[in-house]
Amino acid sequence: MEPETEGPPPTIQVTPLQQMIASCTGAILTSLMVTPLDVVKIRLQAQNNPFPKGKCFVYSNGLMDHMCVCENGSKKVWYKKPGNFHGTLDAFLKILRNEGIRSLWSGLPPTLVMAVPATVIYFTCYEQLSAFLRAKLGENETRIPIVAGIVARFGAVTVISPLELIRTKMQSKKFSYKELHGFVSMKVSEDGWISLWKGWTPTILRDVPFSAMYWYNYEILKKWLCEKSGLYEPTFMINFTSGALSGSFAAVATLPFDVVKTQKQTQLWTHESGKFPVPLHLSTWAIMKNIVAKNGFSGLFTGLIPRLIKIAPACAIMISTYELGKAFFRKQNVERQ
């Protein structure tokens, strides 16, 4: 799509359904391009420190982090296949040569069942809220991306949290749907409905500030780059660059909450699977204090480079594909009118 250079383009609305299709396309493309990085990372981790049965590890498809639980000692499981890798590039090449290209997307399909709907809810809510707030407060109100980003992420996390808990349970114990229904009923009767949202707080503490910072910086960067280029409409590269930079900034700022979230989820799961006789009631702040006491302040920023390598391209691919999809539908809507 050629950018307009003579004057501001007419604001033709994209329908919610079109926003959903654009975000769904972006989500699938992002997961296809980012997942191989995480698959290689997990294979290298498993080679250096073999996962025992019941061990948790975090699997990321670029859209969401998923807690996965190591199964029995079978070598057939993708993360237990022997590889004899010497570094990241060597692992990529050996997996491609010895196992075929499909192995780079090992474990992806079950996670997409959660990640794609969560992304579609999130992006569509953000767009709808932004449009509503712009109509009420005016086009140039700078707080709109912050408010819309916070509310949209809050909604998406709240909807997906219980489903993710159930998915993890199914993956670890190979439950039938009847047994799963029994597990959910027992959990609700013992601890109330709120127990299905275990792990919600650390996810909110990480994802909501991330979302607010991401959208605010994205909108500002996009506007600034358009002004510098003398354009009214952002190009694909402007969207891509704005997405990568704003994602990187938000990833660094929220990393301590990411470290806490991973630790809390692992502890919860270890307790659930009977490794600890008593539950660990550690608040987010208590876990943070423990990390600082044990590893110093830098302990809260463990894994900064891997997080940036994963989040910068994921944010860039997702937002640029999404904006491209919206531009396509906007063009269709103009032609129809």
Short mmCIF file of C-alpha atoms in Angstrom, two decimals:
data_model
loop_
_atom_site.label_atom_id
_atom_site.label_comp_id
_atom_site.label_asym_id
_atom_site.label_seq_id
_atom_site.Cartn_x
_atom_site.Cartn_y
_atom_site.Cartn_z
CA MET A 1 0.00 0.00 0.00
CA GLU A 2 1.52 3.34 -1.08
CA PRO A 3 1.61 5.99 1.66
CA GLU A 4 -0.38 9.20 1.11
CA THR A 5 1.78 12.27 0.81
CA GLU A 6 -0.66 15.01 -0.26
CA GLY A 7 -2.93 15.19 2.76
CA PRO A 8 -4.38 13.16 5.62
CA PRO A 9 -6.36 10.14 4.41
CA PRO A 10 -10.08 9.81 5.16
CA THR A 11 -10.74 7.79 8.33
CA ILE A 12 -12.53 4.71 7.10
CA GLN A 13 -13.36 2.32 9.91
CA VAL A 14 -12.29 -1.30 9.99
CA THR A 15 -15.02 -3.55 11.42
CA PRO A 16 -14.44 -5.63 14.60
CA LEU A 17 -14.58 -8.83 12.50
CA GLN A 18 -11.88 -7.46 10.18
CA GLN A 19 -9.77 -6.52 13.24
CA MET A 20 -10.18 -10.09 14.51
CA ILE A 21 -9.07 -11.57 11.16
CA ALA A 22 -6.05 -9.19 11.01
CA SER A 23 -4.99 -10.03 14.60
CA CYS A 24 -5.53 -13.77 14.05
CA THR A 25 -3.31 -13.67 10.92
CA GLY A 26 -0.67 -11.69 12.83
CA ALA A 27 -0.81 -14.11 15.77
CA ILE A 28 -0.32 -17.22 13.60
CA LEU A 29 2.51 -15.63 11.59
CA THR A 30 4.25 -14.41 14.78
CA SER A 31 4.10 -17.85 16.40
CA LEU A 32 5.41 -19.54 13.24
CA MET A 33 8.40 -17.19 13.06
CA VAL A 34 9.29 -16.92 16.78
CA THR A 35 8.61 -20.47 18.06
CA PRO A 36 11.78 -22.03 16.47
CA LEU A 37 13.92 -19.72 18.67
CA ASP A 38 12.27 -21.09 21.81
CA VAL A 39 12.30 -24.71 20.62
CA VAL A 40 16.08 -24.49 20.08
CA LYS A 41 16.53 -22.80 23.48
CA ILE A 42 14.55 -25.58 25.26
CA ARG A 43 16.45 -28.33 23.38
CA LEU A 44 19.77 -26.79 24.49
CA GLN A 45 18.52 -26.49 28.10
CA ALA A 46 17.35 -30.12 28.10
CA GLN A 47 20.70 -31.25 26.70
CA ASN A 48 22.74 -29.39 29.35
CA ASN A 49 20.41 -30.27 32.28
CA PRO A 50 18.11 -33.18 31.35
CA PHE A 51 14.53 -32.55 32.52
CA PRO A 52 13.40 -35.07 35.18
CA LYS A 53 9.76 -36.23 35.20
CA GLY A 54 7.49 -33.53 36.63
CA LYS A 55 10.02 -30.73 35.93
CA CYS A 56 8.41 -27.51 34.67
CA PHE A 57 9.76 -25.44 31.83
CA VAL A 58 8.42 -22.32 30.12
CA TYR A 59 7.49 -22.66 26.44
CA SER A 60 6.94 -19.46 24.48
CA ASN A 61 5.39 -19.17 21.02
CA GLY A 62 5.98 -15.41 20.79
CA LEU A 63 2.40 -14.65 21.85
CA MET A 64 2.19 -16.21 25.31
CA ASP A 65 4.33 -18.09 27.82
CA HIS A 66 3.03 -21.56 28.66
CA MET A 67 4.03 -23.70 31.64
CA CYS A 68 4.88 -27.18 30.36
CA VAL A 69 5.53 -30.21 32.53
CA CYS A 70 8.09 -32.84 31.61
CA GLU A 71 6.56 -36.24 30.88
CA ASN A 72 7.96 -39.74 31.54
CA GLY A 73 11.48 -40.64 30.49
CA SER A 74 10.53 -41.45 26.88
CA LYS A 75 13.04 -40.26 24.28
CA LYS A 76 10.11 -39.78 21.86
CA VAL A 77 9.09 -36.48 23.51
CA TRP A 78 10.47 -33.65 21.32
CA TYR A 79 12.50 -31.92 24.05
CA LYS A 80 14.20 -35.20 25.07
CA LYS A 81 15.48 -36.23 21.65
CA PRO A 82 19.29 -36.56 21.69
CA GLY A 83 21.00 -33.90 19.59
CA ASN A 84 24.64 -33.35 20.65
CA PHE A 85 24.37 -29.63 19.91
CA HIS A 86 27.22 -27.12 20.16
CA GLY A 87 25.44 -23.78 20.44
CA THR A 88 22.31 -22.20 18.95
CA LEU A 89 23.23 -22.18 15.24
CA ASP A 90 24.51 -25.76 15.41
CA ALA A 91 21.23 -26.83 17.07
CA PHE A 92 19.18 -25.14 14.31
CA LEU A 93 21.15 -26.85 11.55
CA LYS A 94 21.20 -30.30 13.20
CA ILE A 95 17.45 -30.24 13.97
CA LEU A 96 16.75 -29.25 10.34
CA ARG A 97 19.09 -31.88 8.90
CA ASN A 98 18.33 -34.82 11.23
CA GLU A 99 14.69 -34.30 12.23
CA GLY A 100 13.17 -32.21 9.42
CA ILE A 101 11.84 -28.66 9.35
CA ARG A 102 8.63 -29.52 11.26
CA SER A 103 10.68 -30.20 14.42
CA LEU A 104 11.34 -26.45 14.74
CA TRP A 105 7.65 -26.04 15.63
CA SER A 106 7.50 -28.92 18.13
CA GLY A 107 4.82 -28.45 20.79
CA LEU A 108 3.23 -25.47 19.00
CA PRO A 109 -0.35 -26.65 18.12
CA PRO A 110 -1.66 -27.15 21.70
CA THR A 111 -0.37 -23.71 22.78
CA LEU A 112 -2.03 -21.95 19.81
CA VAL A 113 -5.45 -23.02 21.13
CA MET A 114 -4.84 -20.51 23.97
CA ALA A 115 -2.52 -17.96 22.40
CA VAL A 116 -4.47 -17.10 19.23
CA PRO A 117 -7.85 -16.40 20.98
CA ALA A 118 -6.01 -14.42 23.72
CA THR A 119 -4.27 -12.26 21.08
CA VAL A 120 -7.49 -11.73 19.10
CA ILE A 121 -9.38 -10.66 22.28
CA TYR A 122 -6.53 -8.36 23.29
CA PHE A 123 -6.03 -6.56 19.96
CA THR A 124 -9.74 -6.22 19.15
CA CYS A 125 -10.50 -4.86 22.65
CA TYR A 126 -7.62 -2.39 22.31
CA GLU A 127 -8.89 -1.12 18.94
CA GLN A 128 -12.50 -0.82 20.09
CA LEU A 129 -11.57 0.97 23.33
CA SER A 130 -9.18 3.31 21.51
CA ALA A 131 -11.88 4.26 19.00
CA PHE A 132 -14.42 4.82 21.81
CA LEU A 133 -12.00 6.96 23.86
CA ARG A 134 -10.91 8.99 20.81
CA ALA A 135 -14.56 9.79 20.07
CA LYS A 136 -15.03 10.97 23.68
CA LEU A 137 -11.69 12.67 24.42
CA GLY A 138 -10.39 13.73 21.00
CA GLU A 139 -7.82 12.32 18.56
CA ASN A 140 -4.75 13.83 20.25
CA GLU A 141 -5.31 12.59 23.82
CA THR A 142 -1.98 10.88 24.69
CA ARG A 143 -3.37 8.79 27.57
CA ILE A 144 -5.69 6.77 25.30
CA PRO A 145 -3.12 4.02 24.43
CA ILE A 146 -2.29 3.60 28.14
CA VAL A 147 -5.92 3.21 29.28
CA ALA A 148 -6.94 1.03 26.30
CA GLY A 149 -3.80 -1.13 26.68
CA ILE A 150 -4.40 -1.69 30.42
CA VAL A 151 -8.10 -2.59 30.07
CA ALA A 152 -7.58 -4.83 27.00
CA ARG A 153 -4.74 -6.81 28.62
CA PHE A 154 -6.65 -7.09 31.91
CA GLY A 155 -9.61 -8.62 30.04
CA ALA A 156 -7.51 -11.03 27.94
CA VAL A 157 -5.52 -12.35 30.96
CA THR A 158 -8.70 -12.81 33.03
CA VAL A 159 -10.44 -14.80 30.27
CA ILE A 160 -7.42 -17.01 29.45
CA SER A 161 -6.00 -17.71 32.97
CA PRO A 162 -8.37 -20.57 33.96
CA LEU A 163 -8.09 -22.13 30.48
CA GLU A 164 -4.29 -22.09 30.70
CA LEU A 165 -4.43 -23.76 34.14
CA ILE A 166 -6.64 -26.51 32.67
CA ARG A 167 -4.37 -26.89 29.58
CA THR A 168 -1.31 -27.37 31.81
CA LYS A 169 -3.19 -29.96 33.88
CA MET A 170 -4.25 -31.86 30.75
CA GLN A 171 -0.72 -31.80 29.33
CA SER A 172 0.89 -33.12 32.50
CA LYS A 173 -1.52 -35.86 33.49
CA LYS A 174 -3.11 -36.83 30.12
CA PHE A 175 -6.61 -36.36 31.59
CA SER A 176 -9.73 -37.39 29.70
CA TYR A 177 -12.40 -34.65 29.46
CA LYS A 178 -14.48 -36.48 32.10
CA GLU A 179 -11.53 -36.55 34.54
CA LEU A 180 -10.82 -32.91 33.74
CA HIS A 181 -14.42 -31.97 34.60
CA GLY A 182 -13.95 -33.84 37.90
CA PHE A 183 -10.70 -31.95 38.60
CA VAL A 184 -12.32 -28.53 37.93
CA SER A 185 -15.40 -29.42 40.05
CA MET A 186 -13.19 -30.61 42.94
CA LYS A 187 -11.02 -27.49 42.76
CA VAL A 188 -14.08 -25.20 42.79
CA SER A 189 -15.75 -27.07 45.69
CA GLU A 190 -12.52 -27.09 47.76
CA ASP A 191 -11.15 -23.60 47.14
CA GLY A 192 -13.96 -21.73 45.33
CA TRP A 193 -14.05 -20.35 41.79
CA ILE A 194 -11.14 -18.04 42.54
CA SER A 195 -8.76 -21.05 42.60
CA LEU A 196 -9.07 -21.30 38.79
CA TRP A 197 -7.26 -17.95 38.59
CA LYS A 198 -4.12 -19.11 40.45
CA GLY A 199 -1.13 -17.31 39.02
CA TRP A 200 -3.37 -14.47 37.74
CA THR A 201 -1.75 -11.78 39.96
CA PRO A 202 1.87 -12.21 38.79
CA THR A 203 0.65 -12.40 35.16
CA ILE A 204 -1.32 -9.15 35.59
CA LEU A 205 1.64 -7.45 37.32
CA ARG A 206 3.83 -8.28 34.32
CA ASP A 207 1.41 -7.99 31.38
CA VAL A 208 -0.62 -4.89 32.32
CA PRO A 209 2.39 -2.51 32.77
CA PHE A 210 3.96 -4.10 29.66
CA SER A 211 0.80 -3.37 27.67
CA ALA A 212 0.49 0.24 28.90
CA MET A 213 4.16 1.02 28.10
CA TYR A 214 4.08 -0.87 24.79
CA TRP A 215 1.04 0.88 23.29
CA TYR A 216 1.99 4.35 24.58
CA ASN A 217 5.52 4.13 23.14
CA TYR A 218 4.32 2.43 19.95
CA GLU A 219 1.81 5.20 19.13
CA ILE A 220 4.35 7.96 19.95
CA LEU A 221 7.19 6.33 17.97
CA LYS A 222 4.92 5.67 14.99
CA LYS A 223 3.73 9.30 14.95
CA TRP A 224 7.31 10.62 15.33
CA LEU A 225 8.68 8.39 12.53
CA CYS A 226 5.82 9.45 10.23
CA GLU A 227 6.59 13.13 10.90
CA LYS A 228 10.32 12.59 10.27
CA SER A 229 9.52 10.80 6.98
CA GLY A 230 6.93 13.40 5.91
CA LEU A 231 4.15 10.77 5.75
CA TYR A 232 0.54 10.80 6.93
CA GLU A 233 0.23 7.01 6.92
CA PRO A 234 2.89 4.73 8.48
CA THR A 235 4.64 2.26 6.19
CA PHE A 236 5.25 -1.42 7.03
CA MET A 237 8.81 -0.59 8.16
CA ILE A 238 7.63 2.24 10.44
CA ASN A 239 5.16 -0.13 12.14
CA PHE A 240 7.82 -2.87 12.35
CA THR A 241 10.46 -0.55 13.88
CA SER A 242 7.99 1.06 16.33
CA GLY A 243 6.80 -2.38 17.44
CA ALA A 244 10.34 -3.73 17.99
CA LEU A 245 11.56 -0.67 19.94
CA SER A 246 8.47 -0.25 22.13
CA GLY A 247 8.37 -4.02 22.81
CA SER A 248 12.06 -3.99 23.83
CA PHE A 249 11.59 -1.07 26.21
CA ALA A 250 8.52 -2.64 27.86
CA ALA A 251 10.30 -6.03 28.10
CA VAL A 252 13.25 -4.53 30.02
CA ALA A 253 11.00 -2.50 32.35
CA THR A 254 8.77 -5.49 33.26
CA LEU A 255 11.50 -8.17 33.44
CA PRO A 256 11.48 -8.38 37.29
CA PHE A 257 7.78 -9.33 37.16
CA ASP A 258 8.54 -11.91 34.46
CA VAL A 259 11.20 -13.52 36.70
CA VAL A 260 8.73 -13.59 39.63
CA LYS A 261 5.89 -14.95 37.47
CA THR A 262 8.00 -17.87 36.22
CA GLN A 263 9.17 -18.69 39.76
CA LYS A 264 5.66 -18.45 41.22
CA GLN A 265 4.12 -20.62 38.49
CA THR A 266 6.83 -23.25 38.95
CA GLN A 267 6.29 -23.28 42.73
CA LEU A 268 2.52 -23.56 42.31
CA TRP A 269 2.94 -26.44 39.90
CA THR A 270 5.52 -28.24 42.06
CA HIS A 271 3.06 -28.03 44.98
CA GLU A 272 0.14 -29.19 42.78
CA SER A 273 2.07 -32.26 41.63
CA GLY A 274 2.74 -33.28 45.24
CA LYS A 275 6.44 -32.39 45.45
CA PHE A 276 5.79 -30.13 48.47
CA PRO A 277 3.63 -31.29 51.39
CA VAL A 278 2.53 -27.74 52.25
CA PRO A 279 1.42 -24.95 49.89
CA LEU A 280 3.78 -22.04 49.36
CA HIS A 281 1.91 -18.84 50.12
CA LEU A 282 4.56 -16.43 48.89
CA SER A 283 3.42 -13.05 47.64
CA THR A 284 4.98 -11.43 44.57
CA TRP A 285 6.87 -8.98 46.79
CA ALA A 286 8.13 -11.77 49.09
CA ILE A 287 9.51 -13.66 46.05
CA MET A 288 11.18 -10.45 44.83
CA LYS A 289 12.80 -9.90 48.25
CA ASN A 290 14.05 -13.52 48.26
CA ILE A 291 15.58 -13.10 44.78
CA VAL A 292 17.34 -9.84 45.79
CA ALA A 293 18.60 -11.39 49.05
CA LYS A 294 19.94 -14.45 47.21
CA ASN A 295 21.28 -13.00 43.93
CA GLY A 296 21.34 -9.23 44.46
CA PHE A 297 19.33 -6.67 42.49
CA SER A 298 20.64 -8.10 39.18
CA GLY A 299 18.79 -11.35 40.00
CA LEU A 300 15.55 -9.56 39.06
CA PHE A 301 16.94 -9.05 35.55
CA THR A 302 17.95 -12.67 34.90
CA GLY A 303 17.42 -13.71 31.28
CA LEU A 304 17.31 -10.17 29.86
CA ILE A 305 18.98 -11.00 26.52
CA PRO A 306 16.84 -14.13 25.78
CA ARG A 307 13.69 -12.11 26.64
CA LEU A 308 14.70 -9.28 24.28
CA ILE A 309 15.62 -11.74 21.48
CA LYS A 310 12.14 -13.25 21.81
CA ILE A 311 10.00 -10.13 22.43
CA ALA A 312 11.48 -7.59 19.99
CA PRO A 313 10.82 -9.68 16.82
CA ALA A 314 7.50 -10.99 18.19
CA CYS A 315 6.17 -7.45 18.80
CA ALA A 316 7.52 -6.22 15.46
CA ILE A 317 6.03 -9.09 13.40
CA MET A 318 2.68 -9.05 15.25
CA ILE A 319 2.00 -5.31 15.00
CA SER A 320 3.27 -4.83 11.41
CA THR A 321 1.22 -7.82 10.15
CA TYR A 322 -1.81 -6.58 12.08
CA GLU A 323 -1.50 -3.04 10.68
CA LEU A 324 -0.98 -4.48 7.17
CA GLY A 325 -4.18 -6.53 7.59
CA LYS A 326 -6.11 -3.45 8.74
CA ALA A 327 -4.74 -1.39 5.81
CA PHE A 328 -5.89 -4.15 3.42
CA PHE A 329 -9.41 -4.18 4.88
CA ARG A 330 -9.56 -0.36 4.95
CA LYS A 331 -8.73 -0.31 1.23
CA GLN A 332 -11.47 -2.88 0.58
CA ASN A 333 -13.97 -0.80 2.57
CA VAL A 334 -13.06 2.36 0.63
CA GLU A 335 -13.52 0.57 -2.71
CA ARG A 336 -16.88 -0.80 -1.53
CA GLN A 337 -18.07 2.72 -0.62
#
